[in-house]
Short mmCIF file of C-alpha atoms in Angstrom, two decimals:
data_model
loop_
_atom_site.label_atom_id
_atom_site.label_comp_id
_atom_site.label_asym_id
_atom_site.label_seq_id
_atom_site.Cartn_x
_atom_site.Cartn_y
_atom_site.Cartn_z
CA MET A 858 133.08 152.10 -5.15
CA THR A 859 131.30 155.39 -4.51
CA ALA A 860 128.37 156.23 -2.24
CA TYR A 861 125.53 158.43 -3.50
CA HIS A 862 122.65 160.03 -1.60
CA ILE A 863 119.25 158.49 -2.26
CA LYS A 864 116.39 160.88 -2.98
CA TYR A 865 113.63 159.24 -0.90
CA LEU A 866 113.81 157.09 2.19
CA PRO A 867 113.42 153.41 1.26
CA THR A 868 111.56 150.78 3.22
CA GLY A 869 113.31 149.97 6.48
CA THR A 870 114.73 153.42 7.19
CA LEU A 871 111.94 154.81 9.34
CA PRO A 872 112.18 153.96 13.06
CA GLY A 873 109.78 151.28 14.23
CA GLU A 874 108.74 150.49 10.66
CA GLY A 875 106.74 147.32 10.41
CA VAL A 876 105.97 147.28 14.13
CA GLY A 877 102.38 146.30 14.72
CA ILE A 878 99.93 148.08 16.97
CA TRP A 879 97.53 145.78 18.81
CA SER A 880 93.98 146.96 19.43
CA VAL A 881 90.74 145.43 20.69
CA THR A 882 87.59 145.90 18.62
CA GLY A 883 84.09 146.28 20.00
CA ASP A 884 83.36 142.56 19.82
CA GLY A 885 86.49 141.70 21.77
CA VAL A 886 88.57 140.55 18.81
CA VAL A 887 92.25 141.49 18.99
CA SER A 888 93.55 142.90 15.73
CA ARG A 889 96.97 144.03 14.57
CA SER A 890 97.65 146.89 12.14
CA VAL A 891 101.03 147.59 10.54
CA THR A 892 102.27 151.20 10.50
CA ARG A 893 105.30 153.01 9.12
CA GLY A 894 106.51 153.84 12.58
CA GLY A 895 104.42 156.93 13.11
CA VAL A 896 107.14 159.37 12.02
CA ALA A 897 105.57 162.65 10.95
CA THR A 898 106.56 164.66 7.90
CA TRP A 899 107.37 168.30 8.54
CA ALA A 900 104.66 170.22 6.70
CA VAL A 901 105.75 173.32 4.79
CA ALA A 902 103.24 175.48 6.69
CA ASP A 903 104.59 174.27 10.04
CA ALA A 904 108.15 174.86 8.88
CA GLU A 905 107.26 178.40 7.83
CA ARG A 906 105.82 179.12 11.27
CA TRP A 907 109.03 177.74 12.76
CA ARG A 908 111.09 180.11 10.60
CA LYS A 909 109.01 183.16 11.57
CA ALA A 910 109.52 182.35 15.26
CA ALA A 911 113.22 183.22 14.99
CA VAL A 912 114.64 186.54 16.18
CA PRO A 913 114.91 189.45 13.70
CA THR A 914 117.97 189.39 11.49
CA VAL A 915 119.53 192.41 13.18
CA LEU A 916 119.56 190.48 16.47
CA ALA A 917 120.72 187.19 14.98
CA PRO A 918 123.84 185.73 16.64
CA ALA A 919 126.33 186.74 13.95
CA VAL A 920 124.82 190.12 13.04
CA GLY A 921 124.07 191.03 16.66
CA GLY A 922 127.61 190.10 17.66
CA TRP A 923 129.09 192.45 15.06
CA VAL A 924 126.74 195.25 16.14
CA LEU A 925 127.85 194.82 19.73
CA ALA A 926 131.50 194.72 18.68
CA ALA A 927 131.10 198.07 16.90
CA LEU A 928 129.40 199.64 19.92
CA VAL A 929 132.05 198.36 22.34
CA ALA A 930 134.84 199.63 20.06
CA ALA A 931 133.23 203.08 19.90
CA ALA A 932 132.90 203.13 23.69
CA TYR A 933 136.59 202.22 24.03
CA VAL A 934 137.62 205.12 21.77
CA LEU A 935 135.56 207.65 23.72
CA LEU A 936 136.40 206.40 27.20
CA PHE A 937 140.09 205.64 26.73
CA GLY A 938 141.09 207.75 23.74
CA LEU A 939 139.18 211.02 23.77
CA SER A 940 138.35 211.41 27.44
CA SER A 941 140.53 213.81 29.44
CA ALA A 942 140.78 211.29 32.28
CA SER A 943 143.73 208.94 32.19
CA ALA A 944 141.36 206.00 31.83
CA ALA A 945 137.72 205.37 32.61
CA TRP A 946 138.47 202.40 34.84
CA HIS A 947 141.40 204.01 36.69
CA SER A 948 141.27 206.09 39.84
CA GLY A 949 143.36 208.87 38.30
CA HIS A 950 146.97 210.02 37.94
CA GLY A 951 149.32 208.68 40.56
CA GLU A 952 146.65 206.70 42.38
CA GLY A 953 147.46 203.36 40.84
CA THR A 954 145.22 200.85 39.12
CA ASP A 955 141.52 200.69 39.92
CA TRP A 956 140.48 197.11 40.74
CA LEU A 957 136.87 197.83 41.72
CA ARG A 958 135.66 198.66 38.22
CA TYR A 959 137.85 196.11 36.45
CA PRO A 960 135.13 193.39 36.39
CA GLY A 961 132.86 195.78 34.49
CA LEU A 962 135.52 196.24 31.83
CA ILE A 963 135.82 192.46 31.43
CA LEU A 964 132.07 192.02 31.05
CA LEU A 965 131.77 194.88 28.56
CA THR A 966 134.55 193.42 26.41
CA ALA A 967 132.99 189.96 26.56
CA LEU A 968 129.49 191.09 25.50
CA PRO A 969 129.95 190.57 21.71
CA PHE A 970 131.51 187.12 22.20
CA TRP A 971 129.04 185.95 24.82
CA TYR A 972 126.14 187.18 22.74
CA ARG A 973 127.38 185.12 19.80
CA TYR A 974 128.27 181.90 21.62
CA VAL A 975 126.83 182.03 25.17
CA PRO A 976 123.66 184.16 25.08
CA VAL A 977 122.60 182.96 28.54
CA ALA A 978 125.65 184.67 30.07
CA ALA A 979 125.24 187.85 28.02
CA ILE A 980 121.98 188.79 29.78
CA PRO A 981 123.30 189.14 33.38
CA ALA A 982 126.54 190.66 32.07
CA ALA A 983 124.57 193.37 30.27
CA VAL A 984 122.62 194.13 33.45
CA PHE A 985 125.79 194.43 35.53
CA VAL A 986 127.53 196.77 33.08
CA ALA A 987 124.38 198.88 32.62
CA VAL A 988 124.02 199.41 36.38
CA GLU A 989 127.64 200.51 36.62
CA ALA A 990 127.18 202.91 33.69
CA VAL A 991 124.07 204.46 35.25
CA LEU A 992 125.82 204.97 38.59
CA THR A 993 128.76 206.66 36.87
CA LEU A 994 126.52 208.99 34.85
CA ALA A 995 124.53 209.87 37.96
CA ARG A 996 127.57 211.57 39.49
CA PRO A 997 127.68 215.06 37.91
CA GLY A 998 131.09 216.44 37.11
CA ASP A 999 132.76 213.04 37.50
CA VAL A 1000 133.13 212.53 33.73
CA ASP A 1001 133.73 214.87 30.83
CA ARG A 1002 131.73 215.07 27.61
CA PRO A 1003 133.56 212.31 25.63
CA ALA A 1004 133.37 209.98 28.61
CA ARG A 1005 129.66 210.73 29.02
CA ALA A 1006 129.08 209.88 25.35
CA GLY A 1007 131.08 206.70 25.85
CA TRP A 1008 128.94 205.67 28.81
CA LEU A 1009 125.78 206.30 26.76
CA ILE A 1010 127.13 203.99 24.05
CA VAL A 1011 127.84 201.41 26.76
CA LEU A 1012 124.18 201.64 27.80
CA ALA A 1013 123.13 201.15 24.18
CA ALA A 1014 125.32 198.05 23.91
CA CYS A 1015 123.84 196.68 27.12
CA ALA A 1016 120.31 197.29 25.79
CA VAL A 1017 121.09 195.44 22.56
CA ALA A 1018 122.70 192.51 24.40
CA PHE A 1019 119.90 192.21 26.96
CA THR A 1020 117.06 192.52 24.43
CA GLY A 1021 118.68 190.25 21.88
CA GLY A 1022 119.62 187.64 24.47
CA CYS A 1023 116.09 187.47 25.87
CA LEU A 1024 114.55 187.28 22.39
CA ARG A 1025 116.96 184.55 21.34
CA LEU A 1026 116.13 182.40 24.36
CA ARG A 1027 112.42 183.00 23.77
CA ALA A 1028 112.80 182.08 20.08
CA ARG A 1029 114.55 178.83 21.03
CA ARG A 1030 111.68 177.83 23.29
CA ARG A 1031 109.09 178.67 20.64
CA GLN A 1032 110.91 176.83 17.88
CA ARG A 1033 111.40 173.76 20.04
CA ALA A 1034 107.70 173.79 20.91
CA LEU A 1035 106.69 174.10 17.24
CA ALA A 1036 109.01 171.26 16.22
CA LEU A 1037 107.72 169.03 19.03
CA ALA A 1038 104.12 169.76 18.03
CA ALA A 1039 104.91 168.79 14.43
CA ALA A 1040 106.66 165.58 15.52
CA GLY A 1041 103.81 164.43 17.75
CA GLU A 1042 103.96 162.62 21.05
CA ARG A 1043 105.91 159.54 19.98
CA ARG A 1044 109.56 159.24 20.97
CA PHE A 1045 112.15 156.97 19.38
CA PRO A 1046 115.57 155.68 20.35
CA LEU A 1047 118.45 156.82 18.17
CA PRO A 1048 119.12 154.54 15.20
CA GLU A 1049 121.67 151.79 15.36
CA GLY A 1050 125.22 152.97 14.78
CA THR A 1051 124.65 156.59 15.84
CA PRO A 1052 128.03 158.20 16.69
CA GLU A 1053 128.32 158.94 20.41
CA SER A 1054 129.11 162.61 20.09
CA ASP A 1055 128.64 163.28 23.82
CA GLY A 1056 132.00 161.61 24.36
CA HIS A 1057 133.90 164.44 22.68
CA ARG A 1058 131.56 167.32 21.83
CA GLY A 1059 132.71 170.55 23.48
CA HIS A 1060 135.57 168.96 25.43
CA GLN A 1061 138.34 170.85 23.62
CA GLN A 1062 136.65 174.22 24.16
CA VAL A 1063 136.07 173.47 27.85
CA TYR A 1064 139.68 172.45 28.50
CA LEU A 1065 141.07 175.40 26.56
CA GLY A 1066 138.79 177.79 28.43
CA LEU A 1067 139.84 176.39 31.79
CA VAL A 1068 143.52 176.76 30.95
CA LEU A 1069 143.09 180.38 29.89
CA CYS A 1070 141.01 181.21 32.96
CA LEU A 1071 143.62 179.66 35.24
CA VAL A 1072 146.50 181.60 33.69
CA ALA A 1073 144.71 184.95 34.02
CA PRO A 1074 144.63 185.04 37.89
CA ALA A 1075 148.36 184.36 38.01
CA ILE A 1076 148.99 187.37 35.79
CA LEU A 1077 146.66 189.54 37.87
CA ALA A 1078 148.40 188.44 41.07
CA ASP A 1079 151.71 189.51 39.57
CA GLY A 1080 150.25 192.95 38.92
CA LEU A 1081 148.63 193.20 42.33
CA PHE A 1082 151.87 192.46 44.20
CA GLY A 1083 154.25 194.07 41.72
CA GLU A 1084 156.36 197.19 41.85
CA PRO A 1085 154.79 200.47 43.07
CA THR A 1086 154.15 203.40 40.79
CA ALA A 1087 156.56 206.33 40.35
CA SER A 1088 154.84 208.22 43.17
CA GLY A 1089 155.24 205.21 45.43
CA VAL A 1090 151.57 205.38 46.47
CA ALA A 1091 150.05 202.41 44.66
CA TYR A 1092 150.82 199.65 42.19
CA ASP A 1093 150.54 199.99 38.41
CA ALA A 1094 149.02 196.81 36.95
CA VAL A 1095 147.55 198.22 33.73
CA GLY A 1096 149.62 195.87 31.56
CA GLN A 1097 148.74 192.81 33.59
CA GLN A 1098 145.07 193.81 33.56
CA GLY A 1099 145.11 194.09 29.77
CA VAL A 1100 146.66 190.67 29.24
CA ALA A 1101 144.40 189.04 31.82
CA LEU A 1102 141.34 190.70 30.25
CA VAL A 1103 142.05 189.07 26.89
CA LEU A 1104 142.62 185.68 28.55
CA LEU A 1105 139.47 185.90 30.67
CA VAL A 1106 137.24 186.96 27.78
CA ALA A 1107 138.57 184.20 25.53
CA GLY A 1108 138.59 181.60 28.32
CA THR A 1109 135.03 182.22 29.49
CA THR A 1110 133.77 182.25 25.90
CA PHE A 1111 135.42 178.93 25.07
CA TYR A 1112 134.30 177.36 28.33
CA GLY A 1113 130.67 178.43 27.98
CA TRP A 1114 130.56 177.47 24.31
CA GLY A 1115 131.94 174.01 25.08
CA GLN A 1116 129.59 173.46 28.00
CA LEU A 1117 126.52 174.29 25.91
CA ALA A 1118 127.68 171.97 23.12
CA TYR A 1119 128.36 169.13 25.56
CA ARG A 1120 124.97 169.52 27.27
CA ALA A 1121 123.20 169.51 23.90
CA ALA A 1122 124.94 166.25 22.96
CA ARG A 1123 124.02 164.73 26.33
CA ARG A 1124 120.35 165.62 25.87
CA LEU A 1125 120.35 163.90 22.50
CA HIS A 1126 121.87 160.63 23.71
CA GLU A 1127 120.42 160.16 27.17
CA GLU A 1128 116.72 159.72 26.28
CA PRO A 1129 114.42 158.87 23.34
CA GLN A 1130 113.85 161.72 20.91
CA PRO A 1131 111.08 163.06 18.67
CA ALA A 1132 111.54 162.35 14.98
CA LEU A 1133 110.60 164.19 11.80
CA ILE A 1134 110.99 163.40 8.12
CA VAL A 1135 112.78 166.40 6.62
CA GLY A 1136 114.71 167.38 3.54
CA VAL A 1137 118.45 168.09 3.53
CA ARG A 1138 120.37 170.02 0.89
CA ALA A 1139 124.13 170.49 0.73
CA GLY A 1140 125.79 173.83 0.08
CA ALA A 1141 128.98 174.48 -1.82
CA ASP A 1142 130.75 175.49 1.42
CA GLY A 1143 130.10 172.16 3.13
CA ARG A 1144 127.12 173.25 5.21
CA HIS A 1145 123.97 171.12 5.00
CA TRP A 1146 120.62 172.87 5.27
CA VAL A 1147 117.48 171.36 6.78
CA CYS A 1148 114.23 172.18 4.99
CA ALA A 1149 110.65 171.01 5.44
CA ASP A 1150 110.80 168.14 2.96
CA ALA A 1151 112.60 166.93 -0.15
CA ARG A 1152 109.55 167.19 -2.42
CA THR A 1153 108.31 170.79 -2.24
CA ARG A 1154 110.46 173.08 -4.36
CA SER A 1155 109.20 176.17 -2.52
CA SER A 1156 110.48 174.83 0.81
CA ALA A 1157 113.19 177.23 1.99
CA PRO A 1158 116.38 176.17 3.86
CA LEU A 1159 115.83 176.74 7.58
CA ILE A 1160 118.82 175.80 9.70
CA ALA A 1161 122.30 174.46 8.96
CA TYR A 1162 124.74 171.89 10.26
CA VAL A 1163 128.20 170.77 9.16
CA PRO A 1164 128.70 166.98 8.92
CA ARG A 1165 132.14 165.75 9.95
CA GLU A 1166 133.70 162.39 9.19
CA SER A 1167 134.17 161.66 12.89
CA ASP A 1168 130.43 162.19 13.46
CA THR A 1169 129.21 160.15 10.48
CA ARG A 1170 128.76 156.39 10.35
CA ALA A 1171 128.17 154.87 6.93
CA ARG A 1172 126.75 151.42 6.19
CA THR A 1173 125.08 151.05 9.59
CA ARG A 1174 122.61 148.58 8.11
CA LEU A 1175 121.62 147.20 4.71
CA LEU A 1176 118.40 148.65 3.29
CA GLY A 1177 118.13 146.84 -0.02
CA SER A 1178 119.79 145.87 -3.27
CA GLY A 1179 118.99 145.03 -6.85
CA SER A 1180 115.38 145.45 -7.89
CA VAL A 1181 114.41 146.69 -4.42
CA TYR A 1182 115.15 150.18 -5.74
CA GLY A 1183 114.40 149.66 -9.40
CA VAL A 1184 113.72 152.30 -12.01
CA GLY A 1185 110.78 154.56 -11.23
CA ASN A 1186 110.21 153.85 -7.53
CA GLY A 1187 111.88 157.09 -6.35
CA HIS A 1188 114.90 155.39 -4.78
CA HIS A 1189 117.36 156.89 -7.24
CA ASP A 1190 120.55 158.71 -6.33
CA ILE A 1191 120.90 162.49 -6.60
CA ASP A 1192 123.44 165.27 -6.26
CA PRO A 1193 122.65 166.83 -2.83
CA ARG A 1194 124.06 170.18 -3.99
CA HIS A 1195 121.35 170.43 -6.65
CA GLU A 1196 118.31 169.10 -4.79
CA PRO A 1197 117.45 167.90 -1.27
CA PHE A 1198 117.23 164.31 -0.09
CA GLU A 1199 114.99 162.83 2.58
CA ALA A 1200 116.25 162.11 6.09
CA VAL A 1201 114.86 161.24 9.50
CA LEU A 1202 115.84 163.91 12.02
CA TYR A 1203 116.01 162.95 15.70
CA GLY A 1204 116.01 165.66 18.35
CA THR A 1205 114.72 169.18 18.82
CA LEU A 1206 115.11 171.92 16.26
CA ALA A 1207 116.68 175.14 17.51
CA GLU A 1208 120.07 176.83 17.28
CA GLY A 1209 122.62 175.14 19.50
CA ASP A 1210 120.71 171.86 19.74
CA GLU A 1211 122.31 168.62 18.59
CA VAL A 1212 120.43 166.31 16.23
CA ALA A 1213 120.96 162.94 14.56
CA LEU A 1214 120.03 162.46 10.92
CA GLU A 1215 119.60 159.10 9.23
CA TYR A 1216 119.41 158.85 5.45
CA ALA A 1217 120.07 156.35 2.69
CA CYS A 1218 123.12 156.06 0.45
CA ALA A 1219 123.72 153.71 -2.48
CA GLU A 1220 127.05 152.13 -3.31
CA TYR A 1221 127.61 151.11 -6.91
CA HIS A 1222 130.40 148.64 -7.49
CA ARG A 1223 132.70 149.30 -10.40
CA HIS A 1224 131.74 146.32 -12.52
CA GLN A 1225 128.14 145.84 -11.41
CA GLY A 1226 125.04 147.44 -12.81
CA MET A 1227 123.21 147.47 -9.48
CA GLY A 1228 124.54 148.29 -6.05
CA ARG A 1229 123.30 148.25 -2.48
CA MET A 1230 121.59 150.79 -0.26
CA TYR A 1231 122.84 151.37 3.26
CA ALA A 1232 121.71 153.61 6.10
CA THR A 1233 124.02 156.45 7.12
CA VAL A 1234 123.78 158.35 10.42
CA THR A 1235 125.24 161.78 11.20
CA THR A 1236 125.18 163.71 14.47
CA ALA A 1237 125.84 167.45 14.43
CA PRO A 1238 125.01 170.64 16.35
CA LEU A 1239 122.66 173.07 14.62
CA ARG A 1240 124.24 176.37 13.62
CA PRO A 1241 122.55 179.78 13.87
CA ASP A 1242 123.35 180.67 10.24
CA ARG A 1243 120.84 182.59 8.14
CA ARG A 1244 122.37 183.12 4.70
CA HIS A 1245 122.49 179.94 2.63
CA GLY A 1246 123.10 181.10 -0.94
CA LEU A 1247 121.05 178.21 -2.37
CA GLY A 1248 118.88 178.86 -5.38
CA PRO A 1249 115.78 177.05 -6.62
CA TRP A 1250 116.11 173.42 -7.56
CA GLU A 1251 114.56 171.09 -10.09
CA PRO A 1252 114.01 167.38 -9.44
CA ALA A 1253 116.29 165.09 -11.37
CA ASP A 1254 114.83 162.53 -13.75
CA GLY A 1255 115.36 159.50 -11.54
CA PRO A 1256 114.59 156.75 -14.07
CA ALA A 1257 116.71 158.42 -16.76
CA ARG A 1258 119.57 158.95 -14.29
CA GLN A 1259 119.42 155.32 -13.24
CA ARG A 1260 119.22 154.04 -16.82
CA ALA A 1261 122.27 156.13 -17.72
CA ARG A 1262 124.11 154.76 -14.71
CA LEU A 1263 123.22 151.19 -15.65
CA ARG A 1264 124.33 151.82 -19.22
CA GLU A 1265 127.65 153.27 -18.05
CA ALA A 1266 128.13 150.33 -15.71
CA GLN A 1267 127.46 147.86 -18.54
CA GLU A 1268 129.85 149.66 -20.87
CA GLU A 1269 132.50 149.70 -18.15
CA ALA A 1270 131.95 146.00 -17.55
CA GLU A 1271 132.29 145.29 -21.29
CA ARG A 1272 135.56 147.23 -21.45
CA TYR A 1273 136.83 145.36 -18.42
CA ARG A 1274 135.96 141.97 -19.94
CA GLU A 1275 137.60 142.97 -23.23
CA GLU A 1276 140.79 143.98 -21.44
CA GLN A 1277 140.78 140.71 -19.53
CA ARG A 1278 140.31 138.74 -22.78
CA LYS A 1279 143.19 140.53 -24.52
CA ALA A 1280 145.46 139.99 -21.55
CA GLU A 1281 144.59 136.28 -21.54
CA GLU A 1282 145.37 136.01 -25.27
CA ARG A 1283 148.75 137.65 -24.79
CA ARG A 1284 149.59 135.17 -22.05
CA ARG A 1285 148.60 132.24 -24.29
CA ASN A 1286 150.69 133.46 -27.26
CA VAL A 1287 153.90 133.61 -25.21
CA PRO A 1288 155.60 130.14 -25.06
CA ARG A 1289 156.01 128.72 -21.62
CA GLY A 1290 159.45 129.44 -20.17
CA SER A 1291 160.48 131.69 -23.05
CA SER A 1292 160.53 134.76 -20.91
CA THR A 1293 162.84 133.07 -18.40
CA ARG A 1294 165.23 131.79 -21.08
CA GLU A 1295 165.33 135.17 -22.78
CA ARG A 1296 166.17 136.91 -19.54
CA ARG A 1297 168.99 134.40 -18.83
CA SER A 1298 170.35 134.71 -22.39
CA ASP A 1299 170.40 138.48 -22.23
CA SER A 1300 172.16 138.37 -18.88
CA GLY A 1301 174.80 135.97 -20.22
CA ASN A 1302 175.38 138.01 -23.37
CA ARG A 1303 175.90 141.16 -21.36
CA HIS A 1304 178.41 139.37 -19.12
CA THR A 1305 180.31 137.80 -22.05
CA GLY A 1306 180.45 141.04 -23.97
CA ALA A 1307 181.92 142.91 -21.06
CA GLY A 1308 184.75 140.31 -20.60
CA CYS A 1309 185.66 140.27 -24.26
CA GLY A 1310 186.01 143.97 -24.39
CA SER A 1311 188.50 144.05 -21.54
CA SER A 1312 190.69 141.10 -20.44
CA CYS A 1313 190.08 138.90 -23.50
CA GLY A 1314 190.73 141.58 -26.07
CA SER A 1315 194.35 140.53 -26.93
CA SER A 1316 193.69 136.82 -27.37
CA CYS A 1317 190.72 137.45 -29.61
CA GLY A 1318 192.81 139.72 -31.74
CA GLY A 1319 195.76 137.22 -31.93
CA ASP A 1320 193.59 134.47 -33.40
#
């Protein structure tokens, strides 16, 4: 039995479907009108405005992170490799390790990672490092030419991180506002059977980050109270600082990333959410892309998520069977890698937000021509990916696909019945008990033959 995605949402999938709205007419008569739940469809024009509200590609999380990584690496080469000073964050030869400017080194190293995963933290970090760079450059004669060039690159990295971080936060607010305007004012509870992702989302990252951040101070304390330098003036903790720097950068990144993921899951589950009817298309790499709808072929993929088995609940409720989704009514199954399917999306639409998607799947039994449709619910955080690699799509011929499936199911059922009939005939042609007698006879013959060939050989020959 295999589950297939259904192209269009069948009756009973939309939240609040069939719920009546009571109203009073001018003559005082109370009337009741049936609605489809009031769930709005994401128009292609609204989705295009949502896409244009994103940050430029050069400041996108992945691209911007790599740009910052290149700038930080160049600054490291100039400040620590080409500069005549022993190190930019050290007080000089024989004076021991500089602890005052060590926090700036940590923040500079963390900028690419924080920009990618924790943009809120990248903004104040960029300001802190930029102020330190300006103060250093303001002291003439304190740095040589390579170090001055390195500090200028540090300022450039801080400008990119600050500008990109502010634009990303602004883009999130704008995209959330556009999605809320498209969804309308109605709010809905999450569908039945929604996985409670707030019970585990981000916990591993938070715990790992805390462990790394707790180990780093112990290493720094070992360097602070370690052996003095060769001159006996101060302590040399360069090695401890390097190890602790890596642990602190990784630990703070994991902790902030996990906290943001956990808070996004909490926001999704703790209150009713807006809902939109969207299209979803699967990529070859496992990512699923949300688009405006599943009908417009010009609708571009907008934002991605990765469904996991632990965050997906199948067969949450029965939606129909048999002729309920007969040929020609649009409730045929499709290949989600070739064309999108409809889904109800609960939650806000922006990178880092968590959403719940409910869609329909059909299960066809092996020896049945018709199957059953069930609702499936998936919760997942939205990824900041841009490149999807999906080409144009053509709608499948639903009636022809369903007729072919019914024909294959009938042929499979005929083959199964024929195999059952032949097996029954073979059982009837074998006399009752013959198999048991044959097995006993063969066992006795083998036993008798073995005795005659050994201990009874002489007597048989004498006769």
